[in-house]
XYZ file of C-alpha atoms in Angstrom:
662
model
C -19.150 54.172 9.958
C -22.803 54.876 9.228
C -25.183 53.784 12.195
C -28.777 54.139 11.848
C -30.184 54.571 15.547
C -34.001 54.346 15.537
C -36.884 53.303 17.796
C -38.100 50.004 17.163
C -41.603 49.274 18.699
C -41.530 45.901 17.701
C -38.843 45.195 19.964
C -40.925 46.324 23.008
C -43.577 43.668 21.919
C -40.833 40.947 21.447
C -39.722 41.652 25.096
C -43.124 41.221 26.519
C -43.778 38.066 24.472
C -40.415 36.672 25.948
C -41.004 37.654 29.596
C -44.621 36.078 29.327
C -43.293 32.893 27.881
C -40.643 32.732 30.405
C -43.445 33.112 33.378
C -45.849 30.739 31.593
C -43.380 27.940 31.166
C -42.063 28.431 34.640
C -45.394 28.390 36.345
C -47.057 25.493 34.502
C -44.391 23.456 32.698
C -41.006 24.176 34.581
C -39.355 23.966 31.132
C -36.960 26.235 29.217
C -39.096 28.719 27.014
C -36.469 30.523 24.843
C -37.417 33.716 26.324
C -34.095 34.510 28.053
C -32.269 33.791 24.970
C -34.187 36.363 23.149
C -33.306 38.832 25.728
C -29.726 38.131 25.259
C -30.232 38.634 21.533
C -32.170 41.892 21.770
C -29.445 43.119 24.373
C -26.696 42.235 22.204
C -28.712 44.320 19.348
C -29.310 47.217 21.383
C -26.058 47.825 23.359
C -24.180 47.121 20.247
C -26.261 49.826 18.654
C -26.056 52.366 21.484
C -22.178 51.886 21.992
C -21.193 52.113 18.174
C -23.529 55.021 17.477
C -22.167 57.000 20.658
C -18.567 56.207 19.204
C -19.826 57.271 15.578
C -21.234 60.644 17.141
C -18.694 61.522 19.748
C -15.454 59.817 18.608
C -15.275 57.981 22.050
C -16.920 55.843 24.624
C -16.531 56.262 28.544
C -16.669 53.210 30.679
C -18.055 55.117 33.670
C -20.647 57.051 31.754
C -21.825 53.677 30.069
C -22.038 51.627 33.237
C -23.601 54.237 35.282
C -26.300 54.698 32.553
C -26.759 50.909 32.744
C -27.077 50.953 36.222
C -29.923 53.707 36.702
C -32.038 51.730 34.432
C -31.117 48.055 35.862
C -30.947 48.740 39.497
C -34.068 50.458 40.678
C -36.533 47.446 40.018
C -33.881 44.728 40.778
C -33.155 46.208 44.144
C -36.806 46.506 45.108
C -37.384 43.076 44.335
C -34.397 41.760 46.190
C -35.420 43.800 49.275
C -38.863 42.344 48.927
C -37.411 38.821 48.841
C -35.266 39.444 51.648
C -38.043 40.848 53.968
C -40.618 38.178 52.808
C -37.975 35.565 52.668
C -37.364 35.795 56.462
C -41.077 35.336 57.322
C -41.999 32.736 54.594
C -39.176 30.641 53.711
C -38.397 27.330 55.672
C -35.334 28.201 58.013
C -33.324 25.588 56.128
C -33.291 27.577 53.104
C -32.435 30.777 54.794
C -28.539 30.879 54.418
C -28.463 29.788 50.807
C -31.314 32.642 49.891
C -28.982 35.134 51.587
C -26.074 34.180 49.800
C -27.897 34.172 46.498
C -29.328 37.714 47.233
C -25.790 39.026 47.748
C -24.720 37.232 44.445
C -27.634 38.749 42.412
C -26.788 42.343 43.902
C -23.337 41.711 42.747
C -24.339 40.256 39.485
C -22.372 36.852 39.958
C -25.713 34.804 40.573
C -25.013 32.506 37.685
C -21.825 31.477 38.800
C -23.045 30.941 42.377
C -25.574 28.801 40.970
C -22.909 26.820 38.615
C -20.560 26.245 41.759
C -23.509 24.922 44.189
C -24.400 22.415 41.305
C -27.866 23.729 40.704
C -29.627 22.160 37.658
C -32.128 24.826 36.726
C -34.240 22.187 34.840
C -34.270 19.581 37.579
C -37.935 20.012 39.373
C -36.936 18.271 42.479
C -34.444 21.142 43.395
C -35.895 23.527 46.063
C -35.283 26.766 44.040
C -34.172 29.954 45.489
C -36.582 32.984 44.910
C -33.804 35.026 43.189
C -32.482 32.045 41.274
C -33.782 33.870 38.033
C -31.119 36.521 38.758
C -28.736 34.327 36.746
C -29.785 35.797 33.473
C -29.476 39.228 34.733
C -26.002 38.474 36.054
C -25.017 37.122 32.611
C -26.281 40.364 31.180
C -24.462 42.663 33.512
C -21.328 40.690 32.719
C -21.823 40.782 29.120
C -22.246 44.669 29.197
C -18.689 44.909 30.635
C -17.453 42.331 28.102
C -19.049 44.141 25.304
C -17.799 47.420 26.445
C -14.230 45.878 26.050
C -14.677 44.374 22.774
C -15.874 47.450 21.163
C -13.127 49.365 22.806
C -10.767 46.691 21.456
C -12.338 47.335 17.838
C -11.751 50.931 18.113
C -8.383 50.737 19.310
C -7.480 48.299 16.135
C -9.581 50.641 14.005
C -7.374 53.696 15.053
C -4.098 51.996 14.792
C -4.485 49.730 11.703
C -6.541 52.470 9.829
C -8.989 49.683 8.874
C -12.844 49.788 8.434
C -14.535 49.884 11.659
C -17.365 47.798 10.425
C -15.356 45.085 8.662
C -13.045 44.842 12.001
C -16.130 44.441 14.102
C -17.676 41.893 11.808
C -14.474 39.821 12.227
C -14.389 40.168 15.945
C -17.975 39.247 16.206
C -17.888 36.213 14.117
C -14.659 34.978 15.878
C -16.634 35.223 19.123
C -19.686 33.789 17.857
C -17.946 31.008 16.574
C -15.895 30.399 19.715
C -18.699 30.683 22.148
C -21.142 28.549 20.157
C -18.415 25.877 19.764
C -17.718 25.941 23.548
C -21.705 25.948 24.445
C -22.075 22.813 22.536
C -19.097 21.164 24.099
C -20.022 22.130 27.623
C -23.566 21.302 27.018
C -22.825 17.635 26.256
C -20.140 17.283 29.040
C -21.891 19.259 31.956
C -25.376 20.681 31.103
C -26.194 22.223 34.400
C -23.013 23.977 34.489
C -23.193 25.011 30.745
C -26.767 26.538 31.503
C -25.216 29.253 33.877
C -21.760 29.690 32.275
C -21.279 33.205 30.853
C -18.955 31.662 28.102
C -21.730 29.504 26.749
C -23.751 32.594 26.044
C -21.526 35.170 24.611
C -22.746 33.971 21.033
C -26.248 34.825 21.734
C -25.270 38.371 22.389
C -22.850 38.223 19.342
C -25.854 37.208 17.053
C -27.437 40.621 18.278
C -24.273 42.456 17.443
C -24.079 40.742 13.910
C -27.646 41.543 13.391
C -27.152 45.321 13.943
C -24.306 45.360 11.314
C -26.592 43.499 8.880
C -30.054 44.665 9.252
C -30.202 47.766 7.603
C -28.815 45.973 4.549
C -31.724 43.478 4.453
C -34.648 44.001 1.878
C -37.425 41.683 1.761
C -40.657 41.986 -0.165
C -43.700 42.757 1.912
C -45.067 39.041 1.526
C -41.926 37.479 2.232
C -41.214 39.817 5.351
C -44.761 38.577 6.844
C -43.992 35.055 6.563
C -40.639 35.540 7.984
C -41.932 37.598 11.012
C -44.777 35.359 11.922
C -42.680 32.273 11.601
C -40.109 33.723 13.999
C -42.868 34.413 16.463
C -44.495 30.969 16.115
C -41.023 29.358 16.516
C -40.456 31.361 19.714
C -43.659 30.301 21.124
C -43.070 26.454 20.463
C -39.422 26.208 21.603
C -40.324 24.684 25.033
C -43.020 22.407 23.296
C -40.979 20.981 20.436
C -37.386 20.955 21.457
C -35.584 18.773 24.131
C -34.990 21.818 26.635
C -34.274 19.669 29.588
C -30.990 18.110 28.169
C -29.764 20.188 25.632
C -29.716 24.053 26.392
C -27.721 26.045 25.773
C -26.163 24.221 23.021
C -26.921 24.134 19.510
C -30.655 23.860 20.141
C -30.558 27.481 21.529
C -30.286 28.568 17.919
C -33.916 28.049 17.441
C -35.186 30.907 19.929
C -32.311 32.865 18.836
C -32.906 32.937 15.239
C -36.573 33.287 15.877
C -35.714 36.558 17.441
C -33.645 37.492 14.589
C -36.451 36.691 12.054
C -39.028 38.839 14.083
C -36.318 41.739 14.024
C -35.502 41.402 10.536
C -39.248 41.483 9.577
C -39.840 44.740 11.721
C -37.086 46.382 9.652
C -39.138 45.446 6.670
C -42.436 46.259 7.466
C -45.610 44.945 5.607
C -49.340 45.542 5.733
C -50.046 42.067 8.125
C -46.625 41.974 9.303
C -45.906 40.669 12.974
C -44.425 43.820 13.639
C -47.935 45.373 13.450
C -49.117 43.206 16.330
C -45.717 43.622 18.463
C -45.537 47.367 17.857
C -49.101 47.956 18.502
C -49.937 50.377 21.645
C -50.924 47.618 24.115
C -47.811 45.525 23.469
C -45.547 48.464 23.648
C -46.920 49.577 26.889
C -46.686 45.912 28.261
C -43.219 45.829 26.904
C -42.244 48.632 29.152
C -43.414 46.128 32.033
C -41.404 43.273 30.778
C -38.481 43.650 32.638
C -40.380 43.849 36.039
C -42.622 41.125 35.113
C -39.665 38.884 34.630
C -38.148 40.032 38.106
C -41.400 39.749 40.032
C -42.835 36.484 38.687
C -40.307 34.036 39.978
C -40.266 35.329 43.667
C -44.090 35.240 43.718
C -44.165 31.690 42.262
C -41.320 30.588 44.898
C -43.341 31.869 47.947
C -46.439 30.340 46.547
C -44.987 26.872 46.515
C -44.109 27.120 50.210
C -47.321 28.846 51.265
C -49.438 26.493 49.242
C -47.271 23.647 50.205
C -47.393 22.392 46.687
C -45.092 21.977 43.555
C -47.826 22.555 41.049
C -49.849 25.772 40.235
C -53.491 25.545 38.785
C -54.619 27.793 35.851
C -56.578 30.293 38.087
C -53.561 30.706 40.712
C -51.128 30.721 37.699
C -53.045 33.549 35.956
C -53.261 35.375 39.286
C -49.445 35.345 39.602
C -48.845 36.642 36.289
C -51.169 39.504 36.850
C -49.817 40.399 40.155
C -46.391 40.240 38.677
C -47.519 42.695 36.042
C -49.305 44.966 38.674
C -46.145 45.064 40.833
C -44.104 45.673 37.679
C -46.279 48.656 36.759
C -46.138 50.004 40.402
C -42.389 49.437 40.676
C -41.689 50.990 37.259
C -43.727 54.178 37.808
C -43.100 55.058 41.309
C -39.546 53.873 41.690
C -37.708 53.472 38.378
C -38.986 56.524 36.380
C -38.615 58.773 39.347
C -35.191 57.841 39.861
C -34.409 57.783 35.984
C -35.682 61.418 35.803
C -33.405 62.464 38.728
C -30.379 61.216 36.740
C -30.577 62.646 33.480
C -28.249 63.103 30.767
C -24.639 63.323 32.235
C -25.754 63.903 35.603
C -23.840 60.899 37.189
C -23.153 62.429 40.299
C -23.265 61.043 43.995
C -26.107 63.250 44.897
C -28.136 61.836 41.816
C -27.592 58.270 42.635
C -28.560 58.608 46.197
C -31.854 56.761 45.933
C -30.100 53.815 44.272
C -27.537 53.828 46.961
C -29.963 54.019 49.821
C -31.757 51.060 48.244
C -28.440 49.236 47.936
C -27.487 49.935 51.505
C -30.837 48.959 52.785
C -30.832 45.694 50.999
C -27.201 44.923 52.491
C -28.363 45.959 56.094
C -31.687 43.708 55.847
C -29.391 40.822 54.761
C -27.117 41.352 57.356
C -29.877 41.489 60.027
C -31.384 38.497 58.675
C -27.949 36.655 58.810
C -27.366 37.818 62.369
C -30.798 36.688 63.653
C -30.429 33.181 61.915
C -26.974 32.904 63.596
C -28.434 34.031 67.040
C -31.162 31.155 66.800
C -28.736 28.572 65.398
C -27.888 25.860 67.991
C -24.048 25.372 68.168
C -23.669 21.865 66.710
C -19.966 21.959 67.786
C -20.982 22.261 71.482
C -23.758 19.804 71.455
C -22.648 17.002 69.297
C -20.633 15.346 71.992
C -23.541 15.926 74.612
C -25.074 12.467 75.978
C -28.255 14.073 75.091
C -27.621 13.740 71.371
C -26.348 10.317 70.866
C -27.491 9.823 67.284
C -27.400 6.099 66.264
C -25.798 5.143 69.482
C -29.289 5.576 71.019
C -30.115 2.113 69.609
C -26.972 0.547 71.154
C -27.527 -2.180 73.696
C -25.524 -0.663 76.284
C -27.344 2.828 75.947
C -29.570 3.865 78.870
C -32.770 4.558 76.882
C -34.679 5.376 80.166
C -32.629 8.383 80.605
C -33.073 9.668 77.113
C -35.510 12.605 76.258
C -36.204 13.972 72.807
C -34.980 17.525 72.398
C -34.770 19.933 69.336
C -32.507 17.984 66.984
C -29.109 19.283 65.785
C -27.794 20.404 63.541
C -30.058 23.603 63.504
C -32.269 23.730 60.479
C -30.335 27.070 59.343
C -27.152 24.808 59.460
C -28.148 21.356 58.324
C -27.572 21.964 54.701
C -23.939 22.847 55.134
C -23.227 20.050 57.783
C -21.237 17.850 55.701
C -17.896 16.291 55.589
C -15.140 18.681 54.512
C -14.264 16.567 51.580
C -17.295 17.388 50.007
C -16.181 21.209 49.823
C -12.408 21.489 50.020
C -11.754 19.740 46.614
C -10.945 16.440 48.152
C -14.012 14.702 46.387
C -13.257 14.749 42.853
C -16.027 16.302 40.373
C -17.316 15.237 36.997
C -14.480 15.421 34.169
C -11.562 14.462 36.776
C -10.368 11.006 35.971
C -7.004 11.227 38.151
C -6.983 9.480 41.230
C -6.483 12.049 44.108
C -5.771 11.048 47.603
C -6.351 13.490 50.401
C -4.788 12.770 53.673
C -6.148 13.146 57.143
C -5.278 11.884 60.561
C -1.414 10.817 61.326
C 0.937 11.299 58.438
C 4.157 10.187 60.074
C 5.186 7.080 62.134
C 1.610 5.678 61.638
C 0.326 2.042 62.366
C -2.171 1.767 59.607
C -3.342 3.555 56.557
C -7.406 3.329 55.991
C -8.972 4.556 52.765
C -12.558 5.684 52.230
C -13.265 4.925 48.599
C -16.340 5.472 46.324
C -18.729 8.173 45.400
C -20.632 10.795 47.488
C -22.245 8.146 49.684
C -18.874 6.803 50.766
C -17.447 10.147 51.485
C -19.665 10.865 54.360
C -17.999 8.030 56.259
C -14.727 9.771 56.319
C -15.965 11.959 59.213
C -16.161 8.856 61.851
C -13.044 7.406 60.602
C -11.321 10.810 61.081
C -12.697 10.932 64.687
C -10.567 8.416 66.125
C -7.473 8.236 63.681
C -5.000 9.917 65.660
C -5.941 7.831 68.954
C -5.211 4.637 66.756
C -2.287 6.176 64.868
C -4.100 5.881 61.400
C -3.381 7.856 58.354
C -6.807 8.421 56.454
C -7.221 8.676 52.939
C -10.208 10.173 51.415
C -10.423 8.684 47.679
C -13.813 9.710 46.434
C -15.489 11.041 43.074
C -18.693 12.311 42.864
C -21.466 10.211 41.124
C -18.599 7.479 40.822
C -19.428 4.305 42.792
C -16.267 1.881 43.714
C -17.424 -0.246 40.748
C -16.016 -1.791 37.331
C -19.472 -1.752 35.852
C -19.336 0.575 32.740
C -21.092 3.821 33.188
C -21.866 6.580 30.646
C -19.305 8.897 32.295
C -15.930 7.820 30.823
C -14.084 9.892 33.586
C -15.628 7.495 36.157
C -14.918 4.389 34.178
C -11.120 5.880 33.856
C -11.078 6.547 37.613
C -12.327 3.062 38.588
C -9.648 1.469 36.229
C -6.718 3.090 38.034
C -8.021 3.186 41.757
C -7.075 -0.201 42.958
C -3.220 0.408 41.937
C -3.257 3.920 43.427
C -4.382 2.413 46.622
C -1.838 -0.434 46.371
C 1.041 2.286 45.643
C -0.119 4.319 48.840
C 0.260 1.200 50.821
C -3.470 1.095 52.153
C -4.257 -1.381 54.714
C -8.111 -1.257 54.623
C -10.402 0.158 52.220
C -13.980 1.507 53.681
C -16.636 1.440 50.890
C -20.250 0.466 50.320
C -21.470 -3.097 49.858
C -24.283 -2.291 47.687
C -26.610 0.324 46.494
C -29.535 1.413 48.645
C -32.231 1.526 46.137
C -35.125 -0.921 46.534
C -34.771 -1.956 43.069
C -30.990 -3.018 43.706
C -31.591 -6.397 44.800
C -28.049 -7.902 44.249
C -24.644 -6.612 44.731
C -23.378 -5.163 41.338
C -20.785 -7.536 39.548
C -18.605 -4.553 39.314
C -18.294 -4.049 43.133
C -17.295 -7.659 43.458
C -14.641 -7.245 40.554
C -13.177 -4.220 42.483
C -13.056 -6.094 45.836
C -11.172 -8.918 43.878
C -8.832 -6.371 42.574
C -7.913 -5.283 46.189
C -7.555 -8.881 47.180
C -4.947 -9.386 44.533
C -3.214 -6.442 46.404
C -3.408 -7.678 49.674
C -5.873 -4.990 50.673
C -8.745 -5.859 53.381
C -12.168 -4.231 52.662
C -14.909 -3.084 55.292
C -17.922 -3.109 52.924
C -20.971 -1.104 54.763
C -24.515 -1.607 53.544
C -25.666 1.466 51.993
C -27.805 4.046 53.879
C -31.425 4.726 52.517
C -32.751 6.826 50.080
C -35.647 9.022 51.000
C -38.431 10.163 48.885
C -38.249 13.741 50.116
C -35.420 16.342 50.945
C -35.325 15.619 54.615
C -34.373 19.217 55.777
C -37.152 20.591 53.633
C -39.690 17.715 54.665
C -38.838 18.494 58.538
C -39.095 22.279 58.055
C -42.559 21.965 56.261
C -44.154 19.102 57.936
C -42.227 18.045 60.957
C -39.906 15.236 61.580
C -42.727 12.951 62.618
C -44.625 13.280 59.276
C -45.020 10.083 57.446
C -43.617 11.626 54.292
C -40.074 12.209 55.833
C -39.655 8.542 56.679
C -39.348 5.531 54.376
C -40.608 1.982 55.101
C -37.693 -0.321 56.480
C -38.715 -3.345 54.464
C -38.708 -1.149 51.405
C -35.180 0.056 51.436
C -33.833 -2.968 53.388
C -35.324 -6.069 52.371
C -34.216 -9.394 54.118
C -31.851 -11.255 53.291
C -29.523 -8.319 52.143
C -28.040 -8.376 48.695
C -24.763 -9.408 50.527
C -25.974 -12.146 52.398
C -27.347 -13.431 49.030
C -23.654 -13.959 47.749
C -22.642 -17.754 47.527
C -18.900 -16.889 47.619
C -18.153 -13.451 48.973
C -14.547 -12.327 48.510
C -12.449 -13.590 51.245
C -10.851 -9.969 51.747
C -14.259 -8.318 52.395
C -15.571 -7.752 55.949
C -19.338 -6.950 55.685
C -21.391 -4.596 58.148
C -24.755 -3.717 58.217
C -25.670 -0.765 60.604
C -29.328 -0.372 59.549
C -30.785 -1.431 62.867
C -29.052 1.489 64.371
C -31.076 4.020 62.562
C -34.263 2.183 61.343
C -36.745 0.364 63.437
C -38.902 -2.569 62.490
C -41.355 -0.011 60.612
C -39.530 3.042 59.517
C -36.249 4.595 58.710
C -36.634 8.006 60.133
C -35.073 11.499 59.535
C -34.063 12.191 63.018
C -32.360 9.508 65.174
C -30.918 10.314 68.767
C -31.854 13.819 68.462
C -29.856 14.343 65.370
C -30.952 15.096 61.968
C -29.631 12.228 59.706
C -29.391 13.705 56.217
C -28.871 17.006 54.568
C -30.790 16.093 51.372
C -32.575 12.865 50.122
C -29.891 10.414 51.029
C -26.606 11.896 52.253
C -25.738 11.879 55.927
C -24.905 15.095 57.784
C -21.489 14.932 59.394
C -23.102 15.148 62.876
C -24.953 12.005 62.276
C -22.205 10.292 60.400
C -19.878 10.887 63.346
C -22.330 9.412 65.814
C -21.268 6.123 64.247
C -17.907 6.478 65.356
C -17.918 3.864 68.110
C -19.348 1.286 65.824
C -16.800 2.007 62.877
C -13.876 2.219 65.292
C -14.621 -1.474 66.595
C -15.129 -2.851 63.262
C -12.182 -1.226 61.657
C -9.837 -1.961 64.424
C -11.004 -5.635 64.651
C -10.096 -5.834 60.763
C -6.675 -3.915 61.267
C -5.388 -5.921 64.575
C -6.231 -9.348 62.952
C -3.913 -8.753 59.948
């Protein structure tokens, strides 16, 4: 087992090119650059070289020594950036983003940020998302997870090598090929099925690290003439730089399209192994590029928080040329300072095998300080929060009932709205978070039960997509008093409609849901009557078809006119501009034209009872984000639970009217 461990200066240059591409594409284009994929290939190459050469030299590899060696290199800069984000985030970020940012800081510290983002459904490429200042730690998390996985993989190969008495390199090659094939196939599959999730899934990225391992086994055997090597190297660099410009990065990463930046990195590294007079390695391995390469890790860590805070402070989602260059230069400057005065002194303290508790004290102190800072931030936010549970029933917080005829408007005074800004994003019907609302890929109809389950009088089902789900809360509020079982039968992104959509799981779910409701002996279905987008001026035919199916099964329908879609994320808009700002409202006649789509129907289904509540939360001119001292929405269009529950008297009256008339 012959391993040639050698210093490769062109890799330092390749790293800084990758980091600069990430920063440039983030700042000015908000597109995938391919730079992170290069990091993964290089990491696979270097860590494989390190572990295998250590085994060849010593005859063993130790997990504790391996992991502690990594942590001393990775944590100093990372902890400093996380401390900076924690302190600056408290003062700079809108209050509505505090809790999410704190959760992601902890996720970044413990290397599971990629899964945190996957589970909350973040689309890395969606420009309308308000991104966390530590969101870029998803790549560091995958890399940290990979190191542990790779130690296990190489340990397995060592075990097989000893037990089977087979050639180590050949065994390792077979394992790497299997990992590459399995991960690459899974990456293509998951990217097609659920691209935002695939972007953060560790399993879709293992093949990129495996390419680095395969390159380590093969690179010393590749011989290229000088001219060919020069062409190969420069082709690789140009291909890498052009990744985000030439490819459909928004919809296809990290599937087969990621082969482009991965193979670009491979070409550059192969050329570096075969130096030529005018080869790319001369540029990448030059002293300035090597020096900048030493700052590439810090550049990656610093640029994103600075960009995130810039967006907030400047009140914009775009960065000009001058300000963008300043962000990059400031990131490089901070990287130099943190590398010179934090990382290197700590690394000098932890030399060789000096992996003692005493040696790691600076890192432990920084980690402890970070956890204390996050805990303090959390405590302050909790202390400052208004208790929604205590105020939701308060007459000073009537919500939509402020516009009811019987409400005494003269006694109403405006107060700080609830939920508190630190809580509003989480103030949603529990069906969104407990698994009752089915996610994409799930086609089987699931029925979650609330309210009375025995000796009941009626069964009411809330059916449809996420904009139906928030109506479950007010129905549950009076279910026990009216002896009603409540069923939540909802699926994310899937309206109660027989119109064909791209998602086959949604089509299948809609084909089966009427029978499932009939089997459950449902008396009344609560769902949407239309789609609240201004361009949707008619009730979709698929809605009518579903209502007719329910009619055939003797099920009544309460069809509610859809709630409005706003141009901005409501909590973000209120935090940044105030609830009275015009940008936080939408024109009533724009989202609620008259007559309504339902009123235009000539022969509406006889089993449908249509209700329109929009006059309770919109005046003649505007639909506003705060009504009756309650914030109405936790994003662009979904109601907060507190706001939805203020509809309880209206919904109770209309539901009971239908049920009692049967």
